[in-house]
């Protein structure tokens, strides 16, 4: 099952927001904010990553492979993640919730998460070192 039209539309709107953040001539982003926007754009616009997400939504077998050796799956598909980005499968927050594909990277002291949840689509958030994962602010 490919990414739904609604989730693609939401992803596109979020990516447009990151482009606007980079191109704001009134208040240009600093290097940290620029890295955050650029990395999220690289992930969200990468056709190979989007194909991986399509397949992740369809294949419990791929989910197992990503859990055990995600790096090999990425290599076999010719996917190179942006510098400093890692990927893994995490369990959903509640019983019976489908696994989530998580991309993670750091910008200074912030840890940034870009998740693909089969039920809700794309989300990104940043977490300061003293915050718990459940108290992350939306980016």
Coordinates of C-alpha atoms in Angstrom, one line a residue:
X1 CA 0.0 0.0 0.0
X2 CA 1.6 3.2 -1.0
X3 CA 1.6 6.3 1.2
X4 CA -2.0 7.6 1.2
X5 CA -2.9 10.8 -0.6
X6 CA -3.7 12.5 2.7
X7 CA -0.3 11.6 4.2
X8 CA 1.5 12.7 1.1
X9 CA -0.3 16.0 1.2
X10 CA 0.5 16.5 4.8
X11 CA 4.1 15.6 4.2
X12 CA 4.3 18.1 1.3
X13 CA 2.9 20.9 3.4
X14 CA 5.4 20.2 6.2
X15 CA 8.3 20.2 3.6
X16 CA 7.0 23.5 2.2
X17 CA 7.2 24.9 5.8
X18 CA 10.8 23.8 6.0
X19 CA 11.6 25.4 2.7
X20 CA 10.0 28.6 3.9
X21 CA 12.1 28.4 7.0
X22 CA 15.2 28.3 4.9
X23 CA 14.1 31.0 2.5
X24 CA 12.9 33.6 5.0
X25 CA 14.7 36.7 3.9
X26 CA 13.3 38.7 6.9
X27 CA 15.0 36.4 9.4
X28 CA 17.5 34.0 7.8
X29 CA 18.0 30.8 9.8
X30 CA 21.2 30.3 11.7
X31 CA 23.4 27.3 11.0
X32 CA 21.6 25.0 13.4
X33 CA 18.1 25.8 12.2
X34 CA 19.4 25.6 8.6
X35 CA 20.8 22.1 9.2
X36 CA 17.5 21.0 10.8
X37 CA 15.4 22.2 7.8
X38 CA 17.9 21.0 5.2
X39 CA 18.2 17.5 6.7
X40 CA 14.4 17.1 7.0
X41 CA 14.0 18.3 3.4
X42 CA 16.6 15.8 2.2
X43 CA 14.8 12.9 3.9
X44 CA 11.3 14.0 2.8
X45 CA 12.3 14.6 -0.8
X46 CA 14.4 11.5 -1.3
X47 CA 12.4 9.2 -3.7
X48 CA 14.3 6.1 -2.4
X49 CA 13.3 6.9 1.2
X50 CA 9.7 7.4 0.1
X51 CA 9.8 4.1 -1.7
X52 CA 11.2 2.5 1.5
X53 CA 8.3 4.0 3.4
X54 CA 5.8 2.6 0.9
X55 CA 7.3 -0.8 1.2
X56 CA 7.5 -0.5 5.0
X57 CA 3.8 0.1 5.1
X58 CA 3.2 -3.1 3.2
X59 CA 5.7 -5.6 4.4
X60 CA 6.1 -7.1 7.9
X61 CA 9.1 -9.0 6.4
X62 CA 10.8 -5.7 5.5
X63 CA 10.0 -4.4 9.0
X64 CA 11.8 -7.4 10.5
X65 CA 14.8 -6.9 8.2
X66 CA 15.0 -3.2 9.1
X67 CA 14.9 -4.1 12.8
X68 CA 17.7 -6.6 12.5
X69 CA 20.0 -5.0 9.9
X70 CA 18.6 -1.7 8.6
X71 CA 22.0 -0.6 7.3
X72 CA 22.1 -3.6 4.9
X73 CA 18.6 -2.8 3.7
X74 CA 19.6 0.8 3.0
X75 CA 22.7 -0.3 1.1
X76 CA 20.8 -2.9 -1.0
X77 CA 18.3 -0.2 -2.0
X78 CA 21.0 2.4 -2.8
X79 CA 19.8 4.7 0.0
X80 CA 22.4 7.1 1.5
X81 CA 21.0 9.0 4.4
X82 CA 22.1 12.6 5.1
X83 CA 25.3 12.8 7.3
X84 CA 24.6 12.0 10.9
X85 CA 21.2 10.5 10.3
X86 CA 20.4 7.0 11.6
X87 CA 17.3 4.9 11.0
X88 CA 15.5 2.3 13.0
X89 CA 12.1 0.7 13.6
X90 CA 10.5 1.5 16.9
X91 CA 7.4 0.1 18.5
X92 CA 4.2 2.2 18.5
X93 CA 3.2 3.9 21.7
X94 CA 0.2 1.7 22.5
X95 CA -0.7 -2.0 22.3
X96 CA -1.5 -3.1 18.8
X97 CA -0.1 0.0 17.2
X98 CA 2.0 -0.6 14.1
X99 CA 5.8 -0.1 14.2
X100 CA 7.1 3.4 13.3
X101 CA 10.1 4.1 11.0
X102 CA 12.3 6.6 12.8
X103 CA 15.1 8.7 11.4
X104 CA 17.2 10.5 14.0
X105 CA 19.9 13.1 14.1
X106 CA 21.4 15.8 16.3
X107 CA 21.6 19.5 15.9
X108 CA 23.9 20.8 18.6
X109 CA 22.3 19.5 21.9
X110 CA 18.9 18.7 20.3
X111 CA 18.0 15.3 19.2
X112 CA 15.7 15.5 16.2
X113 CA 13.2 12.7 15.3
X114 CA 11.5 12.3 11.9
X115 CA 9.0 9.5 12.2
X116 CA 6.8 7.7 9.7
X117 CA 3.8 6.3 11.5
X118 CA 1.5 4.1 9.3
X119 CA -1.6 5.6 11.0
X120 CA -0.7 9.3 11.1
X121 CA 2.0 9.8 8.5
X122 CA 5.1 12.0 9.0
X123 CA 6.0 13.9 12.1
X124 CA 9.2 15.6 13.3
X125 CA 10.2 16.9 16.7
X126 CA 13.2 17.9 18.6
X127 CA 14.1 16.9 22.2
X128 CA 16.5 18.8 24.5
X129 CA 18.8 16.5 26.5
X130 CA 16.8 17.1 29.7
X131 CA 13.5 16.3 28.1
X132 CA 11.9 12.9 28.0
X133 CA 11.0 11.4 24.7
X134 CA 7.3 11.8 25.4
X135 CA 7.8 15.6 26.1
X136 CA 9.3 16.5 22.8
X137 CA 8.3 19.7 21.1
X138 CA 7.0 19.7 17.5
X139 CA 9.4 21.1 14.9

